[in-house]
């Protein structure tokens, strides 16, 4: 069994090598066979060439660059299509998503189709308190008013069996920014697949800046969540 870890990057030159080293150490120790697919959207800080020069001789580290139409979700989909493993992990490049959780996400797939890291169940959390509580309230609304399946619907840190993922409507799911995760969850819920939530404590971004504009994203995610709930788009 090989695990494929898909990481989108934009201006993550100062995080990515340390992250790859950390993932490699953890997975080698757990005797898990893996590849790391990095999809960079032609970052001005040269993230792509930085990775390339560090990992010329390690075939497990597979960086790609997209030169047109910068888009987080499409970069992830591009990475998914390059994977060779039977389990796919989605995660961020900046250490918000602790690599130490990866073995637990993988082993959780023994009794589920989709394992998602959650900040909002017992044992979970986030270093940034304001963002934590705003996201928590939003997620309570998604779960208890709009009927979303779990308590962290915007996680972006997950493991899924590749054959399960391949049966979903990927071009529809992976569009835009972090809202792809809402569509991914709704599609999984609609297919009646088994979801397991694993508590996660988000760390601080190590270097660089977040690309998320929180107020803008709040309204965009809200609109998409309503559409997914009340239109027939959720049949996809
Ligand atoms: N390929 C690609 N990756 C992106 C883009 N925007 C953000 N990312 C990556 O997506 C992940 C999450 O972005 P981040 O700025 O940390 O968002 P936050 O965690 O919501 O603050 C990081 O790995 C970023 O480098 C993009 O346009 N293209
Ligand atoms: Mg981040």
PDB file of C-alpha atoms and ligand atoms in Angstrom:
ATOM      1  CA  UNK A   1       0.000   0.000   0.000  1.00  0.00           C
ATOM      2  CA  UNK A   2       1.311   3.425  -0.978  1.00  0.00           C
ATOM      3  CA  UNK A   3      -0.056   6.668   0.438  1.00  0.00           C
ATOM      4  CA  UNK A   4      -0.106   9.756  -1.776  1.00  0.00           C
ATOM      5  CA  UNK A   5       0.029  13.082   0.037  1.00  0.00           C
ATOM      6  CA  UNK A   6      -1.195  15.994  -2.059  1.00  0.00           C
ATOM      7  CA  UNK A   7      -0.049  19.456  -0.989  1.00  0.00           C
ATOM      8  CA  UNK A   8      -0.972  22.671  -2.853  1.00  0.00           C
ATOM      9  CA  UNK A   9       1.504  25.516  -2.479  1.00  0.00           C
ATOM     10  CA  UNK A  10       1.576  29.219  -3.138  1.00  0.00           C
ATOM     11  CA  UNK A  11       4.573  31.094  -1.742  1.00  0.00           C
ATOM     12  CA  UNK A  12       5.538  28.351   0.701  1.00  0.00           C
ATOM     13  CA  UNK A  13       9.284  28.306  -0.005  1.00  0.00           C
ATOM     14  CA  UNK A  14      10.136  28.674   3.674  1.00  0.00           C
ATOM     15  CA  UNK A  15       7.742  25.971   4.898  1.00  0.00           C
ATOM     16  CA  UNK A  16       7.772  23.228   2.320  1.00  0.00           C
ATOM     17  CA  UNK A  17      11.182  21.600   2.767  1.00  0.00           C
ATOM     18  CA  UNK A  18      10.777  21.437   6.550  1.00  0.00           C
ATOM     19  CA  UNK A  19       7.283  19.984   6.059  1.00  0.00           C
ATOM     20  CA  UNK A  20       8.522  17.329   3.624  1.00  0.00           C
ATOM     21  CA  UNK A  21      11.292  16.415   6.076  1.00  0.00           C
ATOM     22  CA  UNK A  22       8.792  16.126   8.893  1.00  0.00           C
ATOM     23  CA  UNK A  23       6.365  13.945   6.872  1.00  0.00           C
ATOM     24  CA  UNK A  24       9.221  11.738   5.649  1.00  0.00           C
ATOM     25  CA  UNK A  25      10.498  11.178   9.181  1.00  0.00           C
ATOM     26  CA  UNK A  26       7.048  10.304  10.554  1.00  0.00           C
ATOM     27  CA  UNK A  27       6.067   7.963   7.730  1.00  0.00           C
ATOM     28  CA  UNK A  28       9.439   6.219   7.510  1.00  0.00           C
ATOM     29  CA  UNK A  29       9.227   5.580  11.251  1.00  0.00           C
ATOM     30  CA  UNK A  30       5.733   4.116  10.820  1.00  0.00           C
ATOM     31  CA  UNK A  31       6.949   1.996   7.860  1.00  0.00           C
ATOM     32  CA  UNK A  32       4.364   3.588   5.568  1.00  0.00           C
ATOM     33  CA  UNK A  33       5.231   3.694   1.852  1.00  0.00           C
ATOM     34  CA  UNK A  34       4.443   7.116   0.448  1.00  0.00           C
ATOM     35  CA  UNK A  35       4.866   9.767  -2.212  1.00  0.00           C
ATOM     36  CA  UNK A  36       4.446  13.506  -1.732  1.00  0.00           C
ATOM     37  CA  UNK A  37       2.878  15.386  -4.638  1.00  0.00           C
ATOM     38  CA  UNK A  38       3.305  19.144  -4.420  1.00  0.00           C
ATOM     39  CA  UNK A  39       1.353  21.331  -6.800  1.00  0.00           C
ATOM     40  CA  UNK A  40       2.637  24.865  -6.974  1.00  0.00           C
ATOM     41  CA  UNK A  41       0.796  27.619  -8.833  1.00  0.00           C
ATOM     42  CA  UNK A  42       3.972  29.226 -10.134  1.00  0.00           C
ATOM     43  CA  UNK A  43       4.702  31.007  -6.859  1.00  0.00           C
ATOM     44  CA  UNK A  44       6.730  34.215  -7.222  1.00  0.00           C
ATOM     45  CA  UNK A  45       8.979  33.040  -4.359  1.00  0.00           C
ATOM     46  CA  UNK A  46      10.074  30.068  -6.542  1.00  0.00           C
ATOM     47  CA  UNK A  47       8.667  27.395  -4.243  1.00  0.00           C
ATOM     48  CA  UNK A  48       8.719  24.910  -7.123  1.00  0.00           C
ATOM     49  CA  UNK A  49      12.398  25.255  -8.101  1.00  0.00           C
ATOM     50  CA  UNK A  50      13.328  25.315  -4.417  1.00  0.00           C
ATOM     51  CA  UNK A  51      11.717  21.886  -3.909  1.00  0.00           C
ATOM     52  CA  UNK A  52      13.159  20.573  -7.168  1.00  0.00           C
ATOM     53  CA  UNK A  53      16.690  21.502  -6.189  1.00  0.00           C
ATOM     54  CA  UNK A  54      16.325  19.884  -2.754  1.00  0.00           C
ATOM     55  CA  UNK A  55      14.780  16.628  -3.940  1.00  0.00           C
ATOM     56  CA  UNK A  56      16.393  15.863  -7.297  1.00  0.00           C
ATOM     57  CA  UNK A  57      17.313  12.341  -6.181  1.00  0.00           C
ATOM     58  CA  UNK A  58      14.284  11.312  -4.134  1.00  0.00           C
ATOM     59  CA  UNK A  59      11.629   9.873  -6.448  1.00  0.00           C
ATOM     60  CA  UNK A  60       9.061   9.899  -3.598  1.00  0.00           C
ATOM     61  CA  UNK A  61       8.976  13.704  -3.695  1.00  0.00           C
ATOM     62  CA  UNK A  62       7.148  14.775  -6.854  1.00  0.00           C
ATOM     63  CA  UNK A  63       6.726  18.539  -7.347  1.00  0.00           C
ATOM     64  CA  UNK A  64       4.598  19.955 -10.173  1.00  0.00           C
ATOM     65  CA  UNK A  65       4.015  23.492 -11.322  1.00  0.00           C
ATOM     66  CA  UNK A  66       0.885  24.937 -12.941  1.00  0.00           C
ATOM     67  CA  UNK A  67       1.522  28.065 -14.965  1.00  0.00           C
ATOM     68  CA  UNK A  68      -1.986  29.264 -15.685  1.00  0.00           C
ATOM     69  CA  UNK A  69      -5.221  30.048 -13.838  1.00  0.00           C
ATOM     70  CA  UNK A  70      -4.066  30.010 -10.228  1.00  0.00           C
ATOM     71  CA  UNK A  71      -6.663  28.107  -8.224  1.00  0.00           C
ATOM     72  CA  UNK A  72      -6.280  26.213  -4.965  1.00  0.00           C
ATOM     73  CA  UNK A  73      -8.893  23.501  -5.582  1.00  0.00           C
ATOM     74  CA  UNK A  74      -7.826  22.901  -9.189  1.00  0.00           C
ATOM     75  CA  UNK A  75      -4.220  22.556  -8.036  1.00  0.00           C
ATOM     76  CA  UNK A  76      -5.338  19.851  -5.579  1.00  0.00           C
ATOM     77  CA  UNK A  77      -7.262  18.051  -8.331  1.00  0.00           C
ATOM     78  CA  UNK A  78      -4.224  18.244 -10.599  1.00  0.00           C
ATOM     79  CA  UNK A  79      -2.227  16.593  -7.810  1.00  0.00           C
ATOM     80  CA  UNK A  80      -4.865  13.900  -7.239  1.00  0.00           C
ATOM     81  CA  UNK A  81      -4.710  12.957 -10.920  1.00  0.00           C
ATOM     82  CA  UNK A  82      -0.948  12.436 -10.598  1.00  0.00           C
ATOM     83  CA  UNK A  83      -1.160  10.121  -7.580  1.00  0.00           C
ATOM     84  CA  UNK A  84      -0.079   6.485  -7.761  1.00  0.00           C
ATOM     85  CA  UNK A  85      -1.063   5.417  -4.233  1.00  0.00           C
ATOM     86  CA  UNK A  86      -4.240   3.710  -3.036  1.00  0.00           C
ATOM     87  CA  UNK A  87      -4.860   6.230  -0.231  1.00  0.00           C
ATOM     88  CA  UNK A  88      -4.884   9.976  -0.749  1.00  0.00           C
ATOM     89  CA  UNK A  89      -4.144  12.539   1.943  1.00  0.00           C
ATOM     90  CA  UNK A  90      -4.998  16.207   1.460  1.00  0.00           C
ATOM     91  CA  UNK A  91      -3.149  18.746   3.585  1.00  0.00           C
ATOM     92  CA  UNK A  92      -1.715  22.286   3.640  1.00  0.00           C
ATOM     93  CA  UNK A  93       1.927  23.272   3.338  1.00  0.00           C
ATOM     94  CA  UNK A  94       2.242  25.694   6.257  1.00  0.00           C
ATOM     95  CA  UNK A  95       2.106  23.393   9.340  1.00  0.00           C
ATOM     96  CA  UNK A  96      -1.504  24.343  10.200  1.00  0.00           C
ATOM     97  CA  UNK A  97      -2.090  20.630   9.606  1.00  0.00           C
ATOM     98  CA  UNK A  98       0.270  18.661  11.879  1.00  0.00           C
ATOM     99  CA  UNK A  99       2.012  15.850   9.936  1.00  0.00           C
ATOM    100  CA  UNK A 100       2.032  13.722  13.106  1.00  0.00           C
ATOM    101  CA  UNK A 101      -1.673  12.998  12.496  1.00  0.00           C
ATOM    102  CA  UNK A 102      -1.113  11.334   9.113  1.00  0.00           C
ATOM    103  CA  UNK A 103      -0.616   7.739  10.414  1.00  0.00           C
ATOM    104  CA  UNK A 104      -3.833   8.033  12.454  1.00  0.00           C
ATOM    105  CA  UNK A 105      -5.786   9.304   9.432  1.00  0.00           C
ATOM    106  CA  UNK A 106      -4.500   6.360   7.397  1.00  0.00           C
ATOM    107  CA  UNK A 107      -5.292   3.698  10.005  1.00  0.00           C
ATOM    108  CA  UNK A 108      -8.798   5.155  10.444  1.00  0.00           C
ATOM    109  CA  UNK A 109      -9.585   4.079   6.889  1.00  0.00           C
ATOM    110  CA  UNK A 110      -9.755   0.465   8.110  1.00  0.00           C
ATOM    111  CA  UNK A 111     -13.286   1.222   9.262  1.00  0.00           C
ATOM    112  CA  UNK A 112     -14.251   4.244   7.132  1.00  0.00           C
ATOM    113  CA  UNK A 113     -14.071   5.558   3.566  1.00  0.00           C
ATOM    114  CA  UNK A 114     -13.140   9.082   4.544  1.00  0.00           C
ATOM    115  CA  UNK A 115     -11.187  10.216   7.604  1.00  0.00           C
ATOM    116  CA  UNK A 116     -11.235  13.936   8.299  1.00  0.00           C
ATOM    117  CA  UNK A 117      -9.262  15.890  10.867  1.00  0.00           C
ATOM    118  CA  UNK A 118     -11.575  17.966  13.043  1.00  0.00           C
ATOM    119  CA  UNK A 119     -10.771  20.943  15.250  1.00  0.00           C
ATOM    120  CA  UNK A 120     -14.172  20.914  16.877  1.00  0.00           C
ATOM    121  CA  UNK A 121     -14.505  17.515  18.490  1.00  0.00           C
ATOM    122  CA  UNK A 122     -13.049  16.520  21.866  1.00  0.00           C
ATOM    123  CA  UNK A 123      -9.268  16.660  21.707  1.00  0.00           C
ATOM    124  CA  UNK A 124      -9.263  19.122  18.786  1.00  0.00           C
ATOM    125  CA  UNK A 125      -8.362  22.806  18.701  1.00  0.00           C
ATOM    126  CA  UNK A 126      -6.592  25.652  16.972  1.00  0.00           C
ATOM    127  CA  UNK A 127      -3.846  28.016  18.091  1.00  0.00           C
ATOM    128  CA  UNK A 128      -5.592  31.169  16.786  1.00  0.00           C
ATOM    129  CA  UNK A 129      -8.539  31.762  19.195  1.00  0.00           C
ATOM    130  CA  UNK A 130     -10.522  34.336  17.163  1.00  0.00           C
ATOM    131  CA  UNK A 131     -10.397  32.233  14.012  1.00  0.00           C
ATOM    132  CA  UNK A 132     -11.181  29.131  16.071  1.00  0.00           C
ATOM    133  CA  UNK A 133     -14.416  30.509  17.552  1.00  0.00           C
ATOM    134  CA  UNK A 134     -15.622  32.173  14.339  1.00  0.00           C
ATOM    135  CA  UNK A 135     -15.039  28.975  12.382  1.00  0.00           C
ATOM    136  CA  UNK A 136     -16.649  26.922  15.150  1.00  0.00           C
ATOM    137  CA  UNK A 137     -19.853  28.997  15.135  1.00  0.00           C
ATOM    138  CA  UNK A 138     -19.983  28.797  11.360  1.00  0.00           C
ATOM    139  CA  UNK A 139     -19.555  25.025  11.503  1.00  0.00           C
ATOM    140  CA  UNK A 140     -22.282  24.658  14.151  1.00  0.00           C
ATOM    141  CA  UNK A 141     -24.574  26.456  11.736  1.00  0.00           C
ATOM    142  CA  UNK A 142     -23.516  24.184   8.846  1.00  0.00           C
ATOM    143  CA  UNK A 143     -24.112  21.037  10.861  1.00  0.00           C
ATOM    144  CA  UNK A 144     -27.218  21.802  12.903  1.00  0.00           C
ATOM    145  CA  UNK A 145     -29.103  24.160  10.561  1.00  0.00           C
ATOM    146  CA  UNK A 146     -27.982  23.063   7.106  1.00  0.00           C
ATOM    147  CA  UNK A 147     -27.440  19.362   7.867  1.00  0.00           C
ATOM    148  CA  UNK A 148     -23.777  19.044   6.932  1.00  0.00           C
ATOM    149  CA  UNK A 149     -22.377  15.680   8.047  1.00  0.00           C
ATOM    150  CA  UNK A 150     -19.687  16.632  10.571  1.00  0.00           C
ATOM    151  CA  UNK A 151     -18.412  19.459  12.779  1.00  0.00           C
ATOM    152  CA  UNK A 152     -15.395  20.570  10.750  1.00  0.00           C
ATOM    153  CA  UNK A 153     -16.632  21.045   7.240  1.00  0.00           C
ATOM    154  CA  UNK A 154     -13.742  23.250   6.150  1.00  0.00           C
ATOM    155  CA  UNK A 155     -10.830  21.168   7.346  1.00  0.00           C
ATOM    156  CA  UNK A 156      -8.870  20.390   4.171  1.00  0.00           C
ATOM    157  CA  UNK A 157      -6.914  17.738   6.107  1.00  0.00           C
ATOM    158  CA  UNK A 158      -8.219  14.291   5.245  1.00  0.00           C
ATOM    159  CA  UNK A 159      -7.516  10.768   4.061  1.00  0.00           C
ATOM    160  CA  UNK A 160      -9.648   8.949   1.521  1.00  0.00           C
ATOM    161  CA  UNK A 161      -9.385   5.684  -0.372  1.00  0.00           C
ATOM    162  CA  UNK A 162      -8.491   6.517  -3.944  1.00  0.00           C
ATOM    163  CA  UNK A 163     -11.110   4.232  -5.573  1.00  0.00           C
ATOM    164  CA  UNK A 164     -13.781   5.945  -3.439  1.00  0.00           C
ATOM    165  CA  UNK A 165     -12.587   9.408  -4.420  1.00  0.00           C
ATOM    166  CA  UNK A 166     -12.389   8.467  -8.110  1.00  0.00           C
ATOM    167  CA  UNK A 167     -16.103   7.611  -8.146  1.00  0.00           C
ATOM    168  CA  UNK A 168     -17.037  11.182  -7.137  1.00  0.00           C
ATOM    169  CA  UNK A 169     -17.633  14.051  -9.555  1.00  0.00           C
ATOM    170  CA  UNK A 170     -14.155  15.541  -9.111  1.00  0.00           C
ATOM    171  CA  UNK A 171     -14.363  18.369 -11.669  1.00  0.00           C
ATOM    172  CA  UNK A 172     -17.462  19.637  -9.866  1.00  0.00           C
ATOM    173  CA  UNK A 173     -16.003  19.244  -6.354  1.00  0.00           C
ATOM    174  CA  UNK A 174     -12.544  20.706  -6.897  1.00  0.00           C
ATOM    175  CA  UNK A 175     -13.252  24.285  -7.964  1.00  0.00           C
ATOM    176  CA  UNK A 176     -12.525  27.605  -6.292  1.00  0.00           C
ATOM    177  CA  UNK A 177     -10.843  27.938  -2.906  1.00  0.00           C
ATOM    178  CA  UNK A 178     -11.527  26.070   0.380  1.00  0.00           C
ATOM    179  CA  UNK A 179     -15.226  25.576  -0.483  1.00  0.00           C
ATOM    180  CA  UNK A 180     -14.240  22.424  -2.396  1.00  0.00           C
ATOM    181  CA  UNK A 181     -14.282  20.779   1.035  1.00  0.00           C
ATOM    182  CA  UNK A 182     -18.003  21.579   1.447  1.00  0.00           C
ATOM    183  CA  UNK A 183     -18.754  19.917  -1.894  1.00  0.00           C
ATOM    184  CA  UNK A 184     -16.516  16.964  -1.065  1.00  0.00           C
ATOM    185  CA  UNK A 185     -18.346  16.333   2.203  1.00  0.00           C
ATOM    186  CA  UNK A 186     -21.808  16.734   0.685  1.00  0.00           C
ATOM    187  CA  UNK A 187     -20.903  14.328  -2.115  1.00  0.00           C
ATOM    188  CA  UNK A 188     -19.592  11.789   0.405  1.00  0.00           C
ATOM    189  CA  UNK A 189     -22.719  12.234   2.532  1.00  0.00           C
ATOM    190  CA  UNK A 190     -24.978  11.819  -0.507  1.00  0.00           C
ATOM    191  CA  UNK A 191     -23.200   8.597  -1.484  1.00  0.00           C
ATOM    192  CA  UNK A 192     -23.802   7.214   2.019  1.00  0.00           C
ATOM    193  CA  UNK A 193     -20.077   6.701   2.581  1.00  0.00           C
ATOM    194  CA  UNK A 194     -18.615   6.190   6.047  1.00  0.00           C
ATOM    195  CA  UNK A 195     -16.966   9.265   7.555  1.00  0.00           C
ATOM    196  CA  UNK A 196     -14.788   9.223  10.660  1.00  0.00           C
ATOM    197  CA  UNK A 197     -13.598  12.344  12.480  1.00  0.00           C
ATOM    198  CA  UNK A 198     -10.167  12.476  14.072  1.00  0.00           C
ATOM    199  CA  UNK A 199      -9.378  15.295  16.530  1.00  0.00           C
ATOM    200  CA  UNK A 200      -6.661  17.672  15.403  1.00  0.00           C
ATOM    201  CA  UNK A 201      -4.930  20.639  16.995  1.00  0.00           C
ATOM    202  CA  UNK A 202      -4.028  23.080  14.247  1.00  0.00           C
ATOM    203  CA  UNK A 203      -0.571  24.593  14.670  1.00  0.00           C
ATOM    204  CA  UNK A 204       0.505  28.108  13.747  1.00  0.00           C
ATOM    205  CA  UNK A 205       1.548  28.755  10.162  1.00  0.00           C
ATOM    206  CA  UNK A 206       5.361  28.564  10.426  1.00  0.00           C
ATOM    207  CA  UNK A 207       6.437  31.147   7.831  1.00  0.00           C
ATOM    208  CA  UNK A 208       4.754  33.431   5.336  1.00  0.00           C
ATOM    209  CA  UNK A 209       1.199  34.645   5.188  1.00  0.00           C
ATOM    210  CA  UNK A 210      -2.237  33.113   4.897  1.00  0.00           C
ATOM    211  CA  UNK A 211      -3.934  33.584   1.517  1.00  0.00           C
ATOM    212  CA  UNK A 212      -7.408  33.420   3.075  1.00  0.00           C
ATOM    213  CA  UNK A 213      -9.510  36.610   3.239  1.00  0.00           C
ATOM    214  CA  UNK A 214     -11.790  35.643   6.093  1.00  0.00           C
ATOM    215  CA  UNK A 215     -14.739  38.042   5.654  1.00  0.00           C
ATOM    216  CA  UNK A 216     -14.888  37.435   1.915  1.00  0.00           C
ATOM    217  CA  UNK A 217     -14.648  33.663   2.440  1.00  0.00           C
ATOM    218  CA  UNK A 218     -17.371  33.706   5.107  1.00  0.00           C
ATOM    219  CA  UNK A 219     -19.938  35.058   2.637  1.00  0.00           C
ATOM    220  CA  UNK A 220     -18.719  32.852  -0.196  1.00  0.00           C
ATOM    221  CA  UNK A 221     -18.805  29.669   1.897  1.00  0.00           C
ATOM    222  CA  UNK A 222     -22.218  30.605   3.300  1.00  0.00           C
ATOM    223  CA  UNK A 223     -23.629  31.073  -0.195  1.00  0.00           C
ATOM    224  CA  UNK A 224     -22.198  27.758  -1.376  1.00  0.00           C
ATOM    225  CA  UNK A 225     -23.437  25.933   1.741  1.00  0.00           C
ATOM    226  CA  UNK A 226     -26.975  27.240   1.085  1.00  0.00           C
ATOM    227  CA  UNK A 227     -26.792  26.244  -2.574  1.00  0.00           C
ATOM    228  CA  UNK A 228     -25.609  22.753  -1.642  1.00  0.00           C
ATOM    229  CA  UNK A 229     -28.430  22.375   0.840  1.00  0.00           C
ATOM    230  CA  UNK A 230     -31.337  23.820  -1.101  1.00  0.00           C
ATOM    231  CA  UNK A 231     -30.592  23.210  -4.766  1.00  0.00           C
ATOM    232  CA  UNK A 232     -30.343  19.927  -6.568  1.00  0.00           C
ATOM    233  CA  UNK A 233     -26.591  20.427  -6.985  1.00  0.00           C
ATOM    234  CA  UNK A 234     -26.143  18.181  -3.957  1.00  0.00           C
ATOM    235  CA  UNK A 235     -27.302  15.214  -5.975  1.00  0.00           C
ATOM    236  CA  UNK A 236     -23.971  15.132  -7.716  1.00  0.00           C
TER     237      UNK A 236
HETATM  238  N1  LIG B   1      -1.450  25.745  -5.611  1.00  0.00           N
HETATM  239  C1  LIG B   1      -2.024  26.683  -4.852  1.00  0.00           C
HETATM  240  N2  LIG B   1      -1.981  26.582  -3.500  1.00  0.00           N
HETATM  241  C2  LIG B   1      -2.565  27.557  -2.777  1.00  0.00           C
HETATM  242  C3  LIG B   1      -3.239  28.670  -3.342  1.00  0.00           C
HETATM  243  N3  LIG B   1      -3.716  29.456  -2.335  1.00  0.00           N
HETATM  244  C4  LIG B   1      -3.355  28.858  -1.178  1.00  0.00           C
HETATM  245  N4  LIG B   1      -2.656  27.715  -1.434  1.00  0.00           N
HETATM  246  C5  LIG B   1      -2.130  26.735  -0.473  1.00  0.00           C
HETATM  247  O1  LIG B   1      -3.242  26.240   0.251  1.00  0.00           O
HETATM  248  C6  LIG B   1      -2.891  25.983   1.591  1.00  0.00           C
HETATM  249  C7  LIG B   1      -3.803  26.779   2.527  1.00  0.00           C
HETATM  250  O2  LIG B   1      -3.561  28.156   2.346  1.00  0.00           O
HETATM  251  P1  LIG B   1      -3.423  29.175   3.578  1.00  0.00           P
HETATM  252  O3  LIG B   1      -2.997  30.483   3.014  1.00  0.00           O
HETATM  253  O4  LIG B   1      -2.561  28.588   4.638  1.00  0.00           O
HETATM  254  O5  LIG B   1      -4.928  29.305   4.073  1.00  0.00           O
HETATM  255  P2  LIG B   1      -5.480  29.264   5.566  1.00  0.00           P
HETATM  256  O6  LIG B   1      -4.921  28.027   6.215  1.00  0.00           O
HETATM  257  O7  LIG B   1      -6.959  29.273   5.384  1.00  0.00           O
HETATM  258  O8  LIG B   1      -4.978  30.500   6.244  1.00  0.00           O
HETATM  259  C8  LIG B   1      -1.405  26.334   1.715  1.00  0.00           C
HETATM  260  O9  LIG B   1      -0.649  25.173   1.509  1.00  0.00           O
HETATM  261  C9  LIG B   1      -1.205  27.331   0.567  1.00  0.00           C
HETATM  262  O10 LIG B   1       0.125  27.409   0.113  1.00  0.00           O
HETATM  263  C10 LIG B   1      -3.274  28.744  -4.771  1.00  0.00           C
HETATM  264  O11 LIG B   1      -3.829  29.662  -5.358  1.00  0.00           O
HETATM  265  N5  LIG B   1      -2.675  27.714  -5.469  1.00  0.00           N
HETATM  266 MG1  LIG B   2      -2.864  27.772   6.528  1.00  0.00          MG
END
